[in-house]
Amino acid sequence: VLLGDSFHAFTTQILKYIWWSWVYFYTYISIAVVVLMNLVTAIIVENAMETSRADHDHVASEKEIKRKKDIGRLRKLFRSLDTDGGGTLSWDEFKSSFDDPDIARQWMVLDFEQADCEELFRLLDDGDGEIT
């Protein structure tokens, strides 16, 4: 097969003159089979790596989309919490948001609970006692 013709048709003729030639032909076929198997394996591995890279890119883009949605939700939520319209949230405005059931539900969607209220405010506060 790998020699381009029936292997046995011409090896039997050669064996009459060179009795050890079968070693050459079997070695040739063995090496060719190993090389072909390595090529097939390399192609399969390369396709798997490309798929994996594409999957990582897809996951990264999904995380970026989720992050943008969460930031949009937070902006909308903070605007609704600003009761005095000053563009900033004081500790009292922020704390009272967890008492309102509708807004508390929005906090839960963003994975924040009332126990996280003070810590979240301290993280977002730049030191002046208000979130801008």
PDB file of C-alpha atoms in Angstrom:
ATOM      1  CA  VAL A   1       0.000   0.000   0.000  1.00  0.00           C
ATOM      2  CA  LEU A   2       2.703   2.503   1.009  1.00  0.00           C
ATOM      3  CA  LEU A   3       4.981   1.414  -1.824  1.00  0.00           C
ATOM      4  CA  GLY A   4       2.465   2.247  -4.532  1.00  0.00           C
ATOM      5  CA  ASP A   5       1.785  -1.314  -5.595  1.00  0.00           C
ATOM      6  CA  SER A   6       1.088  -4.680  -4.085  1.00  0.00           C
ATOM      7  CA  PHE A   7       3.863  -5.262  -1.574  1.00  0.00           C
ATOM      8  CA  HIS A   8       4.117  -8.995  -2.011  1.00  0.00           C
ATOM      9  CA  ALA A   9       4.225  -8.962  -5.815  1.00  0.00           C
ATOM     10  CA  PHE A  10       7.711  -7.529  -6.063  1.00  0.00           C
ATOM     11  CA  THR A  11       9.177  -8.473  -2.651  1.00  0.00           C
ATOM     12  CA  THR A  12       8.967 -12.150  -3.507  1.00  0.00           C
ATOM     13  CA  GLN A  13      11.071 -11.434  -6.610  1.00  0.00           C
ATOM     14  CA  ILE A  14      13.656  -9.469  -4.610  1.00  0.00           C
ATOM     15  CA  LEU A  15      13.821 -12.105  -1.856  1.00  0.00           C
ATOM     16  CA  LYS A  16      15.198 -14.594  -4.398  1.00  0.00           C
ATOM     17  CA  TYR A  17      18.326 -12.430  -4.781  1.00  0.00           C
ATOM     18  CA  ILE A  18      18.588 -10.632  -1.405  1.00  0.00           C
ATOM     19  CA  TRP A  19      17.151 -12.828   1.327  1.00  0.00           C
ATOM     20  CA  TRP A  20      17.295 -10.145   4.060  1.00  0.00           C
ATOM     21  CA  SER A  21      15.449  -7.428   2.033  1.00  0.00           C
ATOM     22  CA  TRP A  22      12.230  -8.156   3.911  1.00  0.00           C
ATOM     23  CA  VAL A  23      13.773  -6.252   6.869  1.00  0.00           C
ATOM     24  CA  TYR A  24      14.089  -3.122   4.730  1.00  0.00           C
ATOM     25  CA  PHE A  25      10.475  -3.262   3.503  1.00  0.00           C
ATOM     26  CA  TYR A  26       8.960  -3.983   6.921  1.00  0.00           C
ATOM     27  CA  THR A  27      11.051  -1.250   8.498  1.00  0.00           C
ATOM     28  CA  TYR A  28       9.955   1.190   5.787  1.00  0.00           C
ATOM     29  CA  ILE A  29       6.276   0.340   6.298  1.00  0.00           C
ATOM     30  CA  SER A  30       6.577   0.510  10.107  1.00  0.00           C
ATOM     31  CA  ILE A  31       8.211   3.931  10.038  1.00  0.00           C
ATOM     32  CA  ALA A  32       5.707   5.246   7.477  1.00  0.00           C
ATOM     33  CA  VAL A  33       2.776   4.080   9.621  1.00  0.00           C
ATOM     34  CA  VAL A  34       4.228   5.771  12.722  1.00  0.00           C
ATOM     35  CA  VAL A  35       4.803   9.008  10.783  1.00  0.00           C
ATOM     36  CA  LEU A  36       1.260   8.991   9.408  1.00  0.00           C
ATOM     37  CA  MET A  37      -0.198   8.317  12.849  1.00  0.00           C
ATOM     38  CA  ASN A  38       1.824  11.200  14.276  1.00  0.00           C
ATOM     39  CA  LEU A  39       0.519  13.506  11.546  1.00  0.00           C
ATOM     40  CA  VAL A  40      -3.070  12.506  12.218  1.00  0.00           C
ATOM     41  CA  THR A  41      -2.552  12.973  15.956  1.00  0.00           C
ATOM     42  CA  ALA A  42      -0.968  16.399  15.377  1.00  0.00           C
ATOM     43  CA  ILE A  43      -3.935  17.516  13.288  1.00  0.00           C
ATOM     44  CA  ILE A  44      -6.403  16.351  15.930  1.00  0.00           C
ATOM     45  CA  VAL A  45      -4.456  18.064  18.729  1.00  0.00           C
ATOM     46  CA  GLU A  46      -4.167  21.300  16.735  1.00  0.00           C
ATOM     47  CA  ASN A  47      -7.923  21.341  16.121  1.00  0.00           C
ATOM     48  CA  ALA A  48      -8.552  20.737  19.814  1.00  0.00           C
ATOM     49  CA  MET A  49      -6.215  23.605  20.751  1.00  0.00           C
ATOM     50  CA  GLU A  50      -7.973  25.983  18.339  1.00  0.00           C
ATOM     51  CA  THR A  51     -11.334  24.988  19.781  1.00  0.00           C
ATOM     52  CA  SER A  52     -10.014  25.525  23.293  1.00  0.00           C
ATOM     53  CA  ARG A  53      -8.687  28.994  22.409  1.00  0.00           C
ATOM     54  CA  ALA A  54     -11.992  29.920  20.821  1.00  0.00           C
ATOM     55  CA  ASP A  55     -13.810  28.679  23.915  1.00  0.00           C
ATOM     56  CA  HIS A  56     -11.570  30.770  26.204  1.00  0.00           C
ATOM     57  CA  ASP A  57     -12.204  33.832  24.050  1.00  0.00           C
ATOM     58  CA  HIS A  58     -15.942  33.166  24.191  1.00  0.00           C
ATOM     59  CA  VAL A  59     -15.883  32.822  27.990  1.00  0.00           C
ATOM     60  CA  ALA A  60     -13.867  36.030  28.301  1.00  0.00           C
ATOM     61  CA  SER A  61     -16.303  37.946  26.096  1.00  0.00           C
ATOM     62  CA  GLU A  62     -19.265  36.586  28.097  1.00  0.00           C
ATOM     63  CA  LYS A  63     -17.631  37.744  31.334  1.00  0.00           C
ATOM     64  CA  GLU A  64     -17.035  41.184  29.821  1.00  0.00           C
ATOM     65  CA  ILE A  65     -20.686  41.418  28.747  1.00  0.00           C
ATOM     66  CA  LYS A  66     -21.823  40.348  32.245  1.00  0.00           C
ATOM     67  CA  ARG A  67     -19.504  42.907  33.835  1.00  0.00           C
ATOM     68  CA  LYS A  68     -20.923  45.687  31.641  1.00  0.00           C
ATOM     69  CA  LYS A  69     -24.481  44.643  32.517  1.00  0.00           C
ATOM     70  CA  ASP A  70     -23.645  44.628  36.223  1.00  0.00           C
ATOM     71  CA  ILE A  71     -22.085  48.085  35.992  1.00  0.00           C
ATOM     72  CA  GLY A  72     -25.181  49.347  34.185  1.00  0.00           C
ATOM     73  CA  ARG A  73     -27.414  47.860  36.880  1.00  0.00           C
ATOM     74  CA  LEU A  74     -25.304  49.459  39.609  1.00  0.00           C
ATOM     75  CA  ARG A  75     -25.477  52.873  37.918  1.00  0.00           C
ATOM     76  CA  LYS A  76     -29.228  52.589  37.577  1.00  0.00           C
ATOM     77  CA  LEU A  77     -29.538  51.421  41.169  1.00  0.00           C
ATOM     78  CA  PHE A  78     -27.354  54.233  42.519  1.00  0.00           C
ATOM     79  CA  ARG A  79     -29.337  56.829  40.575  1.00  0.00           C
ATOM     80  CA  SER A  80     -32.557  55.503  42.099  1.00  0.00           C
ATOM     81  CA  LEU A  81     -30.996  55.598  45.598  1.00  0.00           C
ATOM     82  CA  ASP A  82     -29.979  59.249  45.309  1.00  0.00           C
ATOM     83  CA  THR A  83     -33.056  60.704  47.024  1.00  0.00           C
ATOM     84  CA  ASP A  84     -31.793  64.293  47.329  1.00  0.00           C
ATOM     85  CA  GLY A  85     -30.682  64.460  43.653  1.00  0.00           C
ATOM     86  CA  GLY A  86     -27.188  65.664  44.555  1.00  0.00           C
ATOM     87  CA  GLY A  87     -25.401  63.043  42.462  1.00  0.00           C
ATOM     88  CA  THR A  88     -23.892  61.431  45.547  1.00  0.00           C
ATOM     89  CA  LEU A  89     -25.041  58.781  48.016  1.00  0.00           C
ATOM     90  CA  SER A  90     -24.654  59.381  51.722  1.00  0.00           C
ATOM     91  CA  TRP A  91     -24.387  56.555  54.236  1.00  0.00           C
ATOM     92  CA  ASP A  92     -28.030  57.058  55.272  1.00  0.00           C
ATOM     93  CA  GLU A  93     -29.307  56.884  51.667  1.00  0.00           C
ATOM     94  CA  PHE A  94     -27.193  53.811  51.014  1.00  0.00           C
ATOM     95  CA  LYS A  95     -28.192  52.042  54.232  1.00  0.00           C
ATOM     96  CA  SER A  96     -31.891  52.705  53.735  1.00  0.00           C
ATOM     97  CA  SER A  97     -31.756  51.051  50.315  1.00  0.00           C
ATOM     98  CA  PHE A  98     -31.464  47.650  51.974  1.00  0.00           C
ATOM     99  CA  ASP A  99     -34.709  48.286  53.886  1.00  0.00           C
ATOM    100  CA  ASP A 100     -36.762  48.797  50.695  1.00  0.00           C
ATOM    101  CA  PRO A 101     -37.884  45.313  49.474  1.00  0.00           C
ATOM    102  CA  ASP A 102     -37.697  46.215  45.760  1.00  0.00           C
ATOM    103  CA  ILE A 103     -34.215  47.662  45.995  1.00  0.00           C
ATOM    104  CA  ALA A 104     -33.084  44.870  48.335  1.00  0.00           C
ATOM    105  CA  ARG A 105     -34.133  42.414  45.606  1.00  0.00           C
ATOM    106  CA  GLN A 106     -31.971  44.316  43.107  1.00  0.00           C
ATOM    107  CA  TRP A 107     -29.048  44.074  45.541  1.00  0.00           C
ATOM    108  CA  MET A 108     -29.625  40.318  45.750  1.00  0.00           C
ATOM    109  CA  VAL A 109     -29.508  40.067  41.947  1.00  0.00           C
ATOM    110  CA  LEU A 110     -26.078  41.707  42.137  1.00  0.00           C
ATOM    111  CA  ASP A 111     -25.037  39.241  44.902  1.00  0.00           C
ATOM    112  CA  PHE A 112     -25.030  41.734  47.781  1.00  0.00           C
ATOM    113  CA  GLU A 113     -26.793  41.179  51.081  1.00  0.00           C
ATOM    114  CA  GLN A 114     -27.613  43.541  53.912  1.00  0.00           C
ATOM    115  CA  ALA A 115     -24.670  42.157  55.896  1.00  0.00           C
ATOM    116  CA  ASP A 116     -22.372  43.454  53.110  1.00  0.00           C
ATOM    117  CA  CYS A 117     -23.901  46.933  53.251  1.00  0.00           C
ATOM    118  CA  GLU A 118     -21.296  48.694  55.397  1.00  0.00           C
ATOM    119  CA  GLU A 119     -18.313  46.976  53.804  1.00  0.00           C
ATOM    120  CA  LEU A 120     -19.581  47.807  50.320  1.00  0.00           C
ATOM    121  CA  PHE A 121     -20.056  51.452  51.251  1.00  0.00           C
ATOM    122  CA  ARG A 122     -16.513  51.660  52.682  1.00  0.00           C
ATOM    123  CA  LEU A 123     -15.101  50.120  49.502  1.00  0.00           C
ATOM    124  CA  LEU A 124     -16.912  52.601  47.271  1.00  0.00           C
ATOM    125  CA  ASP A 125     -16.369  55.640  49.499  1.00  0.00           C
ATOM    126  CA  ASP A 126     -13.349  57.784  48.620  1.00  0.00           C
ATOM    127  CA  GLY A 127     -13.057  59.131  52.181  1.00  0.00           C
ATOM    128  CA  ASP A 128     -15.586  61.985  52.175  1.00  0.00           C
ATOM    129  CA  GLY A 129     -18.474  59.890  53.514  1.00  0.00           C
ATOM    130  CA  GLU A 130     -20.330  59.844  50.185  1.00  0.00           C
ATOM    131  CA  ILE A 131     -20.277  57.748  47.044  1.00  0.00           C
ATOM    132  CA  THR A 132     -20.008  59.767  43.852  1.00  0.00           C
TER     133      THR A 132
END
